Coordinates of C-alpha atoms and ligand atoms in Angstrom, one line a residue:
M1 CA 140.1 157.6 74.8
S2 CA 136.9 159.5 74.2
E3 CA 133.2 158.8 74.7
M4 CA 130.2 159.2 72.4
R5 CA 126.6 159.2 73.7
G6 CA 123.5 157.8 72.1
V7 CA 120.4 155.9 73.1
G8 CA 121.2 152.3 74.2
I9 CA 118.9 149.5 73.2
G10 CA 118.8 146.8 75.9
L11 CA 121.5 146.3 78.5
G12 CA 124.2 144.6 76.5
V13 CA 127.9 145.4 76.2
A14 CA 130.3 144.4 73.5
Q15 CA 133.7 145.4 72.2
G16 CA 135.5 145.1 68.9
V17 CA 136.8 147.0 65.9
V18 CA 134.6 149.3 63.8
V19 CA 133.7 148.6 60.2
R20 CA 131.7 151.4 58.6
M21 CA 128.7 150.7 56.5
T22 CA 129.6 151.6 52.9
E23 CA 127.7 154.7 51.9
A24 CA 126.4 155.4 48.4
S25 CA 128.9 157.3 46.3
P26 CA 128.0 160.6 44.5
A27 CA 125.8 160.5 41.4
P28 CA 127.8 160.4 38.1
E29 CA 128.2 163.4 35.8
N30 CA 126.5 163.4 32.5
T31 CA 129.7 163.5 30.3
P32 CA 129.7 161.9 26.9
S33 CA 131.2 158.4 26.5
T34 CA 134.7 158.1 25.1
Q35 CA 134.5 154.3 24.8
G36 CA 131.6 153.9 22.4
A37 CA 128.2 152.3 22.8
D38 CA 129.2 148.7 22.4
V39 CA 131.7 148.9 25.3
E40 CA 129.3 150.7 27.5
R41 CA 126.5 148.3 26.9
T42 CA 128.8 145.3 27.7
R43 CA 129.9 147.0 30.9
V44 CA 126.3 147.5 32.0
R45 CA 125.3 143.9 31.1
E46 CA 128.2 142.5 33.1
A47 CA 127.6 144.7 36.1
V48 CA 123.9 144.0 36.2
A49 CA 124.4 140.2 35.9
A50 CA 127.0 140.3 38.8
V51 CA 124.6 142.3 41.0
A52 CA 121.7 140.0 40.3
S53 CA 123.7 136.9 41.1
E54 CA 125.1 138.5 44.3
L55 CA 121.6 139.4 45.4
T56 CA 120.3 135.9 44.7
A57 CA 123.3 134.4 46.6
R58 CA 122.7 136.7 49.6
G59 CA 119.0 135.7 49.6
G60 CA 119.9 132.1 49.5
S61 CA 122.1 132.4 52.6
A62 CA 119.6 134.6 54.5
G63 CA 116.5 132.4 53.8
G64 CA 113.0 133.3 54.9
S65 CA 111.3 136.5 54.0
A66 CA 114.8 138.2 53.3
Q67 CA 115.3 135.7 50.5
E68 CA 112.0 136.8 48.9
V69 CA 113.0 140.4 49.1
L70 CA 116.5 139.9 47.7
E71 CA 115.3 137.6 44.8
A72 CA 112.7 140.2 43.9
Q73 CA 115.5 142.8 43.8
A74 CA 117.6 140.6 41.6
M75 CA 114.7 140.3 39.1
I76 CA 114.2 144.1 39.1
A77 CA 117.9 144.5 38.3
E78 CA 117.5 142.4 35.2
D79 CA 114.1 143.8 34.2
P80 CA 114.1 144.1 30.3
T81 CA 112.2 147.4 30.3
L82 CA 114.9 149.0 32.5
Q83 CA 117.6 147.5 30.2
D84 CA 115.9 149.2 27.2
E85 CA 115.9 152.5 29.0
V86 CA 119.6 152.1 29.8
D87 CA 120.4 151.2 26.2
T88 CA 118.5 154.2 24.7
R89 CA 120.7 156.5 26.8
I90 CA 123.8 154.7 25.8
D91 CA 122.8 154.9 22.1
D92 CA 122.5 158.7 22.6
G93 CA 126.2 158.7 23.7
A94 CA 125.9 158.4 27.5
T95 CA 128.4 156.5 29.7
A96 CA 127.3 153.3 31.4
E97 CA 127.3 155.1 34.7
W98 CA 125.1 158.0 33.6
A99 CA 122.7 155.7 31.6
V100 CA 122.2 153.5 34.7
H101 CA 121.8 156.4 37.1
D102 CA 119.3 158.3 34.8
A103 CA 117.3 155.3 33.7
F104 CA 116.8 154.0 37.2
A105 CA 115.9 157.5 38.4
G106 CA 113.3 157.7 35.7
F107 CA 111.8 154.4 36.6
R108 CA 111.8 155.3 40.2
A109 CA 109.8 158.5 39.5
T110 CA 107.3 156.4 37.5
L111 CA 106.8 154.0 40.3
E112 CA 106.4 156.8 42.9
A113 CA 103.7 158.4 40.7
V114 CA 101.8 155.1 40.6
G115 CA 101.9 155.0 44.4
G116 CA 100.8 152.2 46.7
Y117 CA 102.8 149.0 46.7
L118 CA 104.7 150.0 43.6
G119 CA 105.5 153.3 45.1
E120 CA 107.1 151.6 48.1
R121 CA 109.3 149.6 45.8
A122 CA 110.9 152.8 44.6
A123 CA 113.5 152.8 47.3
D124 CA 114.5 149.3 46.2
L125 CA 115.4 150.8 42.8
D126 CA 117.8 153.2 44.4
D127 CA 119.5 150.4 46.2
I128 CA 119.9 148.3 43.0
A129 CA 121.1 151.3 41.0
Q130 CA 123.8 152.0 43.7
R131 CA 124.9 148.4 43.5
V132 CA 125.3 148.5 39.7
L133 CA 127.1 151.8 39.9
A134 CA 129.5 150.5 42.5
R135 CA 130.3 147.6 40.2
L136 CA 130.9 149.8 37.3
R137 CA 133.2 152.0 39.3
G138 CA 135.0 149.0 40.9
E139 CA 133.9 150.1 44.4
D140 CA 132.4 148.2 47.3
A141 CA 128.6 147.9 47.1
P142 CA 126.7 150.0 49.6
G143 CA 125.2 148.1 52.5
V144 CA 126.4 145.9 55.3
P145 CA 130.0 145.0 54.8
D146 CA 131.5 141.5 55.1
P147 CA 135.1 142.0 56.2
G148 CA 135.5 138.3 57.1
H149 CA 135.9 138.8 60.9
P150 CA 133.6 139.9 63.8
F151 CA 133.1 143.7 63.9
V152 CA 131.1 146.6 65.3
L153 CA 128.9 148.0 62.5
V154 CA 128.7 151.8 62.4
A155 CA 126.1 153.2 60.0
R156 CA 123.9 156.3 59.5
D157 CA 120.9 154.0 59.9
L158 CA 119.9 150.6 58.5
A159 CA 117.1 149.7 56.2
P160 CA 114.8 147.1 57.7
A161 CA 116.1 144.6 55.1
D162 CA 119.7 145.3 56.2
T163 CA 118.9 144.8 59.9
A164 CA 117.0 141.6 59.1
L165 CA 120.0 140.3 57.2
L166 CA 122.7 141.0 59.9
N167 CA 124.9 138.0 60.5
L168 CA 124.9 137.8 64.3
D169 CA 128.1 135.7 64.4
Q170 CA 129.9 138.6 62.7
V171 CA 128.2 141.8 64.0
L172 CA 129.2 142.2 67.6
A173 CA 127.3 145.5 68.0
L174 CA 125.5 148.2 66.0
V175 CA 126.0 151.9 66.4
T176 CA 123.9 154.4 64.3
F177 CA 124.4 158.1 64.1
D178 CA 120.9 158.7 63.0
G179 CA 117.6 156.9 63.9
G180 CA 115.7 157.2 67.2
P181 CA 115.1 154.7 70.0
T182 CA 111.7 153.7 68.6
S183 CA 112.7 153.6 64.9
H184 CA 112.2 150.2 63.4
T185 CA 116.0 149.7 63.3
A186 CA 115.9 149.9 67.1
I187 CA 112.9 147.5 67.3
L188 CA 114.5 145.0 65.0
A189 CA 117.9 145.3 66.9
R190 CA 116.1 144.5 70.1
E191 CA 114.2 141.7 68.5
K192 CA 117.5 140.1 67.4
G193 CA 119.2 140.8 70.7
I194 CA 121.9 142.9 69.0
V195 CA 123.9 145.2 71.4
A196 CA 123.0 148.6 69.9
I197 CA 123.3 152.3 70.4
V198 CA 121.2 154.5 68.1
G199 CA 121.3 158.3 67.5
A200 CA 124.9 158.6 68.5
S201 CA 125.6 161.6 66.3
A202 CA 129.3 161.8 67.1
A203 CA 129.8 158.3 65.8
A204 CA 129.6 159.8 62.3
D205 CA 133.4 160.4 62.8
L206 CA 134.3 156.9 63.7
T207 CA 136.6 155.2 61.1
T208 CA 137.0 151.6 60.1
G209 CA 139.6 149.8 62.3
T210 CA 139.0 151.9 65.4
S211 CA 138.6 149.9 68.6
V212 CA 135.4 150.6 70.6
I213 CA 133.3 149.4 73.5
V214 CA 129.6 149.7 72.9
D215 CA 127.8 149.9 76.3
A216 CA 124.1 149.9 75.5
A217 CA 123.2 150.0 79.2
A218 CA 124.9 153.3 79.6
G219 CA 124.3 154.5 76.0
I220 CA 128.0 155.2 75.6
V221 CA 130.5 154.2 72.9
T222 CA 134.1 154.3 74.3
V223 CA 136.7 155.0 71.6
D224 CA 140.2 153.4 72.0
P225 CA 139.5 151.9 75.4
T226 CA 142.3 150.7 77.7
D227 CA 143.0 147.0 78.2
D228 CA 141.4 147.3 81.6
E229 CA 138.2 148.7 80.2
K230 CA 138.1 145.9 77.6
D231 CA 138.5 143.3 80.3
R232 CA 135.7 144.8 82.3
A233 CA 133.4 144.9 79.2
D234 CA 134.2 141.2 78.6
E235 CA 133.4 140.3 82.2
R236 CA 130.0 142.1 82.0
A237 CA 129.2 140.4 78.7
D238 CA 130.0 137.0 80.3
A239 CA 127.9 137.8 83.3
R240 CA 124.9 138.8 81.1
R241 CA 125.2 135.6 79.1
S242 CA 125.0 133.6 82.4
A243 CA 122.1 135.7 83.6
D244 CA 120.3 134.7 80.4
D245 CA 120.5 131.1 81.7
A246 CA 118.7 132.0 85.0
P247 CA 115.4 130.1 85.7
L248 CA 112.4 131.3 83.8
T249 CA 110.2 132.3 86.7
P250 CA 106.9 134.3 86.2
G251 CA 107.4 138.0 86.3
A252 CA 107.1 139.3 89.8
L253 CA 108.2 142.1 92.1
A254 CA 110.3 141.4 95.2
D255 CA 107.1 141.3 97.4
G256 CA 105.5 138.6 95.2
T257 CA 103.2 140.9 93.2
L258 CA 102.8 139.2 89.9
I259 CA 103.6 141.3 86.7
P260 CA 103.1 138.9 83.8
L261 CA 105.9 139.3 81.2
L262 CA 104.6 139.0 77.7
A263 CA 106.1 139.0 74.2
N264 CA 105.8 141.4 71.3
L265 CA 105.7 139.4 68.1
G266 CA 105.4 140.1 64.4
K267 CA 105.1 136.6 63.0
P268 CA 103.9 133.2 64.4
A269 CA 107.3 131.6 63.6
D270 CA 108.8 133.7 66.4
A271 CA 106.5 132.2 69.1
A272 CA 108.8 129.3 69.9
D273 CA 111.7 131.6 70.8
A274 CA 109.4 133.7 73.0
V275 CA 108.2 130.6 74.9
E276 CA 111.7 129.4 75.3
R277 CA 112.6 132.8 76.9
G278 CA 109.8 132.5 79.4
A279 CA 107.1 134.7 77.8
E280 CA 103.9 134.2 79.7
G281 CA 101.8 135.0 76.6
V282 CA 101.7 137.6 73.9
G283 CA 101.1 141.3 74.8
L284 CA 101.3 142.6 71.2
F285 CA 101.0 140.7 68.0
R286 CA 101.6 143.2 65.2
T287 CA 99.4 141.8 62.5
E288 CA 100.4 144.4 59.9
F289 CA 104.0 142.9 59.9
L290 CA 102.5 139.8 58.1
F291 CA 101.3 141.9 55.2
L292 CA 103.7 144.8 54.7
S293 CA 104.6 143.7 51.2
S294 CA 101.1 142.6 50.1
A295 CA 99.5 144.6 47.4
Q296 CA 96.0 143.2 48.2
A297 CA 94.3 142.7 51.5
P298 CA 95.0 139.2 52.8
T299 CA 92.2 136.7 52.6
V300 CA 90.3 135.4 55.6
E301 CA 91.9 132.0 55.1
Q302 CA 95.4 133.4 54.9
Q303 CA 94.8 135.3 58.1
R304 CA 93.1 132.5 59.9
E305 CA 96.1 130.2 59.3
A306 CA 98.6 132.7 60.6
Y307 CA 96.5 133.4 63.8
R308 CA 95.8 129.8 64.3
E309 CA 99.5 129.0 64.3
L310 CA 100.2 131.8 66.7
L311 CA 97.4 130.9 69.1
A312 CA 98.4 127.2 69.0
A313 CA 101.8 128.1 70.5
F314 CA 100.2 129.5 73.6
P315 CA 97.5 127.1 74.9
G316 CA 95.8 128.5 78.0
K317 CA 97.8 131.7 77.8
K318 CA 96.8 135.3 77.0
V319 CA 97.5 136.4 73.4
V320 CA 96.7 140.0 72.5
V321 CA 96.3 140.5 68.8
R322 CA 96.3 144.0 67.4
M323 CA 94.2 144.8 64.4
L324 CA 96.2 146.0 61.3
D325 CA 98.0 149.2 62.2
A326 CA 98.5 150.8 58.8
G327 CA 100.0 154.1 58.1
A328 CA 103.1 156.3 58.7
D329 CA 106.0 154.0 59.5
K330 CA 104.0 150.9 58.6
P331 CA 102.3 151.6 55.2
L332 CA 100.0 148.9 53.9
A333 CA 99.2 149.5 50.2
F334 CA 95.8 148.0 50.5
L335 CA 94.7 150.1 53.4
N336 CA 96.1 153.6 53.0
D337 CA 98.0 154.5 49.8
A338 CA 96.8 158.1 49.6
H339 CA 99.6 160.7 49.9
E340 CA 99.3 162.7 53.2
E341 CA 101.5 165.6 54.3
N342 CA 101.7 164.2 57.8
P343 CA 100.9 160.5 57.7
A344 CA 101.5 160.0 61.4
L345 CA 98.6 162.4 62.0
G346 CA 96.5 161.0 59.2
L347 CA 94.3 158.1 58.3
R348 CA 96.2 155.4 60.2
G349 CA 95.4 152.7 62.7
L350 CA 91.7 152.3 63.5
R351 CA 90.9 155.3 61.4
A352 CA 92.2 153.6 58.3
L353 CA 90.4 150.3 59.2
R354 CA 87.2 152.2 59.7
A355 CA 87.5 153.7 56.3
S356 CA 87.8 150.1 54.9
E357 CA 85.4 148.3 57.3
D358 CA 85.2 145.2 55.2
I359 CA 88.9 144.6 55.9
L360 CA 88.4 145.1 59.6
R361 CA 85.4 142.7 59.6
E362 CA 87.4 140.1 57.7
Q363 CA 90.2 140.3 60.2
L364 CA 87.8 139.8 63.1
T365 CA 86.2 136.9 61.2
A366 CA 89.6 135.2 60.8
L367 CA 90.4 135.8 64.5
A368 CA 87.1 134.4 65.7
E369 CA 87.7 131.3 63.6
A370 CA 91.2 130.8 64.8
D371 CA 90.0 131.4 68.4
A372 CA 87.4 128.7 68.0
A373 CA 90.0 126.2 66.8
T374 CA 92.6 126.8 69.6
E375 CA 93.0 126.9 73.3
A376 CA 94.7 130.3 73.9
D377 CA 92.9 133.2 75.7
L378 CA 92.6 135.6 72.7
W379 CA 92.3 139.3 73.4
V380 CA 91.9 141.8 70.5
M381 CA 92.7 145.5 70.4
A382 CA 92.6 148.5 68.1
P383 CA 95.6 150.7 67.4
M384 CA 95.6 154.5 67.4
V385 CA 92.3 155.0 69.3
A386 CA 91.8 158.7 70.1
T387 CA 88.2 158.9 71.3
V388 CA 85.6 157.3 73.5
E389 CA 83.4 156.9 70.5
E390 CA 86.1 154.9 68.6
T391 CA 86.5 152.7 71.6
Q392 CA 82.8 151.9 71.6
Y393 CA 82.8 151.3 67.9
F394 CA 85.7 148.8 68.1
T395 CA 84.7 146.9 71.2
S396 CA 81.1 146.5 70.1
L397 CA 82.2 145.3 66.7
A398 CA 84.6 142.8 68.2
R399 CA 81.8 141.5 70.4
E400 CA 79.6 141.1 67.4
Y401 CA 82.1 138.5 66.2
G402 CA 82.0 136.7 69.6
L403 CA 85.4 137.9 70.6
K404 CA 85.2 138.0 74.4
T405 CA 87.9 140.4 75.4
A406 CA 88.3 143.6 73.4
G407 CA 90.4 146.6 74.3
V408 CA 92.2 149.6 72.9
M409 CA 95.8 150.8 72.6
V410 CA 96.5 154.1 74.3
E411 CA 98.9 155.8 72.0
V412 CA 97.3 159.2 71.6
P413 CA 97.4 161.7 74.5
A414 CA 93.6 162.3 74.2
A415 CA 92.9 158.6 75.0
A416 CA 95.2 158.7 78.0
L417 CA 93.6 161.9 79.3
L418 CA 90.1 160.4 79.1
A419 CA 91.3 156.9 80.1
D420 CA 88.5 156.4 82.6
R421 CA 85.9 157.0 80.0
V422 CA 87.7 155.0 77.4
L423 CA 88.1 152.1 79.8
A424 CA 84.4 152.2 80.7
H425 CA 83.8 150.7 77.2
A426 CA 86.9 148.5 76.9
D427 CA 88.0 145.4 78.7
F428 CA 91.6 146.5 78.9
A429 CA 94.0 149.2 77.7
S430 CA 97.5 148.6 76.4
I431 CA 99.8 151.6 76.3
G432 CA 101.9 151.9 73.2
T433 CA 104.7 154.1 74.5
N434 CA 106.4 154.5 71.2
D435 CA 103.5 156.4 69.6
L436 CA 102.4 157.9 72.9
T437 CA 105.9 159.5 73.2
Q438 CA 105.9 160.6 69.6
Y439 CA 102.5 162.4 70.0
T440 CA 103.1 163.8 73.4
M441 CA 106.5 165.3 72.5
A442 CA 105.5 166.1 68.9
A443 CA 108.6 164.3 67.7
D444 CA 108.5 161.9 64.7
R445 CA 109.7 158.5 65.8
M446 CA 111.5 158.0 62.5
L447 CA 113.6 161.1 62.7
G448 CA 117.1 161.0 64.2
S449 CA 117.2 164.8 64.4
V450 CA 114.5 164.8 67.1
A451 CA 115.5 161.5 68.8
G452 CA 116.3 163.5 71.9
F453 CA 112.6 164.3 72.3
Q454 CA 111.6 160.7 71.7
D455 CA 112.2 159.6 75.2
P456 CA 109.5 157.7 77.2
W457 CA 111.2 158.7 80.5
H458 CA 109.8 162.2 79.9
P459 CA 107.6 163.1 82.9
A460 CA 104.9 164.3 80.5
V461 CA 104.7 160.8 79.1
L462 CA 104.8 159.2 82.5
R463 CA 102.0 161.4 83.7
L464 CA 99.8 160.1 80.9
V465 CA 100.8 156.6 81.8
R466 CA 99.8 157.3 85.5
E467 CA 96.4 158.6 84.2
V468 CA 95.7 155.3 82.5
G469 CA 97.1 153.2 85.4
A470 CA 94.9 155.0 87.9
A471 CA 91.8 154.6 85.7
G472 CA 92.5 150.9 85.3
A473 CA 92.9 150.5 89.0
R474 CA 89.6 152.3 89.7
L475 CA 87.7 150.3 87.2
G476 CA 89.4 147.0 87.9
K477 CA 90.7 146.7 84.3
P478 CA 94.1 145.6 83.2
V479 CA 96.6 148.1 81.8
G480 CA 99.5 146.7 79.9
I481 CA 102.5 148.4 78.4
C482 CA 103.6 147.2 74.9
G483 CA 105.9 149.9 73.7
E484 CA 109.7 149.8 73.8
A485 CA 109.6 151.4 77.2
A486 CA 108.6 148.1 78.8
A487 CA 111.9 146.6 77.6
D488 CA 114.0 149.2 79.5
P489 CA 114.4 147.3 82.9
M490 CA 114.5 150.4 85.2
L491 CA 111.7 152.1 83.3
A492 CA 109.7 148.9 83.5
V493 CA 109.8 149.2 87.3
V494 CA 108.7 152.8 87.1
L495 CA 105.8 151.8 84.8
V496 CA 104.6 149.2 87.3
G497 CA 104.8 152.0 89.9
L498 CA 102.5 154.0 87.7
G499 CA 99.9 151.3 87.5
A500 CA 100.9 148.9 84.7
T501 CA 99.7 145.4 85.4
T502 CA 101.6 143.6 82.6
L503 CA 104.6 144.4 80.4
S504 CA 105.1 143.2 76.9
M505 CA 108.4 143.4 75.0
A506 CA 110.8 141.8 72.5
P507 CA 111.5 138.4 73.9
S508 CA 115.3 139.2 74.0
A509 CA 114.5 141.8 76.7
L510 CA 112.5 139.4 79.0
A511 CA 115.5 138.2 81.1
D512 CA 116.8 141.7 82.0
V513 CA 113.3 143.0 82.9
R514 CA 112.5 139.8 84.9
R515 CA 115.7 140.3 86.9
M516 CA 115.1 144.0 87.6
L517 CA 111.5 143.6 88.7
S518 CA 112.5 141.0 91.2
T519 CA 114.7 143.5 93.0
R520 CA 111.9 146.0 94.0
T521 CA 108.6 145.9 95.9
L522 CA 105.4 147.6 94.7
D523 CA 105.9 150.3 97.3
E524 CA 109.5 150.9 96.0
A525 CA 108.3 151.0 92.4
R526 CA 105.6 153.6 93.4
N527 CA 108.3 155.7 95.1
L528 CA 110.6 155.5 92.1
A529 CA 107.6 156.5 89.9
E530 CA 107.0 159.6 92.1
L531 CA 110.7 160.6 91.7
A532 CA 110.5 160.3 88.0
L533 CA 107.3 162.2 87.8
A534 CA 108.8 165.0 89.8
A535 CA 111.6 165.6 87.4
D536 CA 111.6 168.4 84.8
D537 CA 112.7 166.2 81.8
A538 CA 113.6 162.7 80.7
A539 CA 117.3 163.0 81.8
G540 CA 116.2 164.3 85.2
A541 CA 113.8 161.4 85.6
R542 CA 116.5 158.8 84.7
L543 CA 118.9 160.4 87.0
A544 CA 116.5 160.7 90.0
V545 CA 115.7 157.0 89.7
A546 CA 119.4 156.0 89.1
D547 CA 120.4 157.9 92.2
A548 CA 117.7 156.3 94.3
T549 CA 118.7 152.8 93.2
A550 CA 122.5 153.0 93.0
P551 CA 124.2 150.7 95.4
L552 CA 125.7 152.7 98.3
P553 CA 129.4 152.7 98.7
P554 CA 130.5 150.0 101.2
H555 CA 131.3 152.4 104.1
Q556 CA 127.7 153.8 104.0
Q557 CA 125.8 150.5 103.6
K558 CA 125.6 149.5 107.3
E559 CA 124.3 152.9 108.7
T560 CA 121.4 153.1 106.3
T561 CA 120.2 149.5 106.5
S562 CA 119.4 149.7 110.2
Ligands
PEP601 C1 103.7 151.7 70.2 O1 103.3 152.6 69.5 O2 104.2 151.8 71.3 C2 103.4 150.3 69.8 C3 103.6 149.3 70.6 O3 103.0 150.1 68.5 P1 104.0 150.2 67.2 O4 105.4 150.4 67.7 O5 103.9 149.0 66.4 O6 103.5 151.4 66.6
MG602 MG1 102.0 152.3 67.8

């Protein structure tokens, strides 16, 4: 038995056998064909047709937006211009493998040079080329395997489309050896309630067929566990399933202090699930998720319909909608398609919106119209705000459109350090711990190699949260948390101790956070926050809080409770 460490997503535990994600095989060599052009051409035609029909079939079973993505890929595979490119190479004596590899690579370079929406489709071409090559070579296609039985998926990382397509009846757990805790793989895994550990670098050595326990709460993958360990893991998984059925009470600490628990959502269709899991409103609606594949800015009407549907699901409840957050990990072709060396530090969030103010104004128009047609309590906020002036700019613009409650996200250390001055102009602040951690620790949230730095338990991040919490308390303004940190139950308690007044998270995390909050008073939360702040690093902060909250061994319990 051995153990591998990574960053757990949520508190789940699962056990099963490993199936490795099939990785792309090496590029072919450019050796001349020995079979002749006719044979090579037929091989390509057959492989392309098989790949296109497989993609269409997968789309059909996935449905929704995944179906659109996969059907578009099937069409690209059979694109006549691409076929011509392949044929030209075959006519020059290339093998089917080389012709496909080279023609797709050429097409990819052309798309990348065009940039924008088409540039973003370049990665799709790689995926399709890999599938056609695998067919030609008689190998398994790269991507999520389908072994016909439940399994633990082990992968370097997953493309968003792969994560969205995971069959939850088959995938018991997910382990990645790359990818950080705030990568979009992690966000989607949490959204889907998948037991997951990301950034477990040693898992690169796990082979298909190995038995493992994936303990997300501890961030540990146990290899070749004993029967006893497997039984304990099953018991914990059962206990968690029954905890999920606990009553949906409002979020509150043990002393009755209310901490509303809100949902992070990316599309209106997910609202029903959030309500079912007891979300008391929406703390972050990521509007850019609606338009990630749009080449043109959405119209006011399109937006109004989407916002109306969202707001209608929460009558009388708070719904915080974030303005389009384009850039870096969430590129929007119509807002920022210029190449930047460091996109996370570039024209993103409010900066990009300001550069295209007509798009910002249209979004505010659509929100005001949806607000007028529904009963929810709509709050709006701007992403990536760094200065007091940006705060003034956004909140006064929102008020121009009659939107009553306008605030800002605190994701940049500068905004946290001047939180009192920022909050003087905003109705509320919402701390995005994913970006706040990225910028505080100077660690790209997309990069597995720096995942160790991307930890919101770091006392430097917690100090900034305290700064905002204290400013909110002084000015009587709400301070929410809407980054992934709010979904970590113990950290959620610490964040409340630092002054957070609401917590917003993927709906699948609500039950665990609700349960943990109910075990601590506000004074206890503040004491735990002090312990975390006093640590030197994230691991120390976790440990200090874990030590202070660990149940005492039975023989010590009596003496200390007196
Ligand atoms: C954050 O940065 O914490 C946040 C909530 O926004 P996003 O993850 O969408 O960047
Ligand atoms: Mg962010």
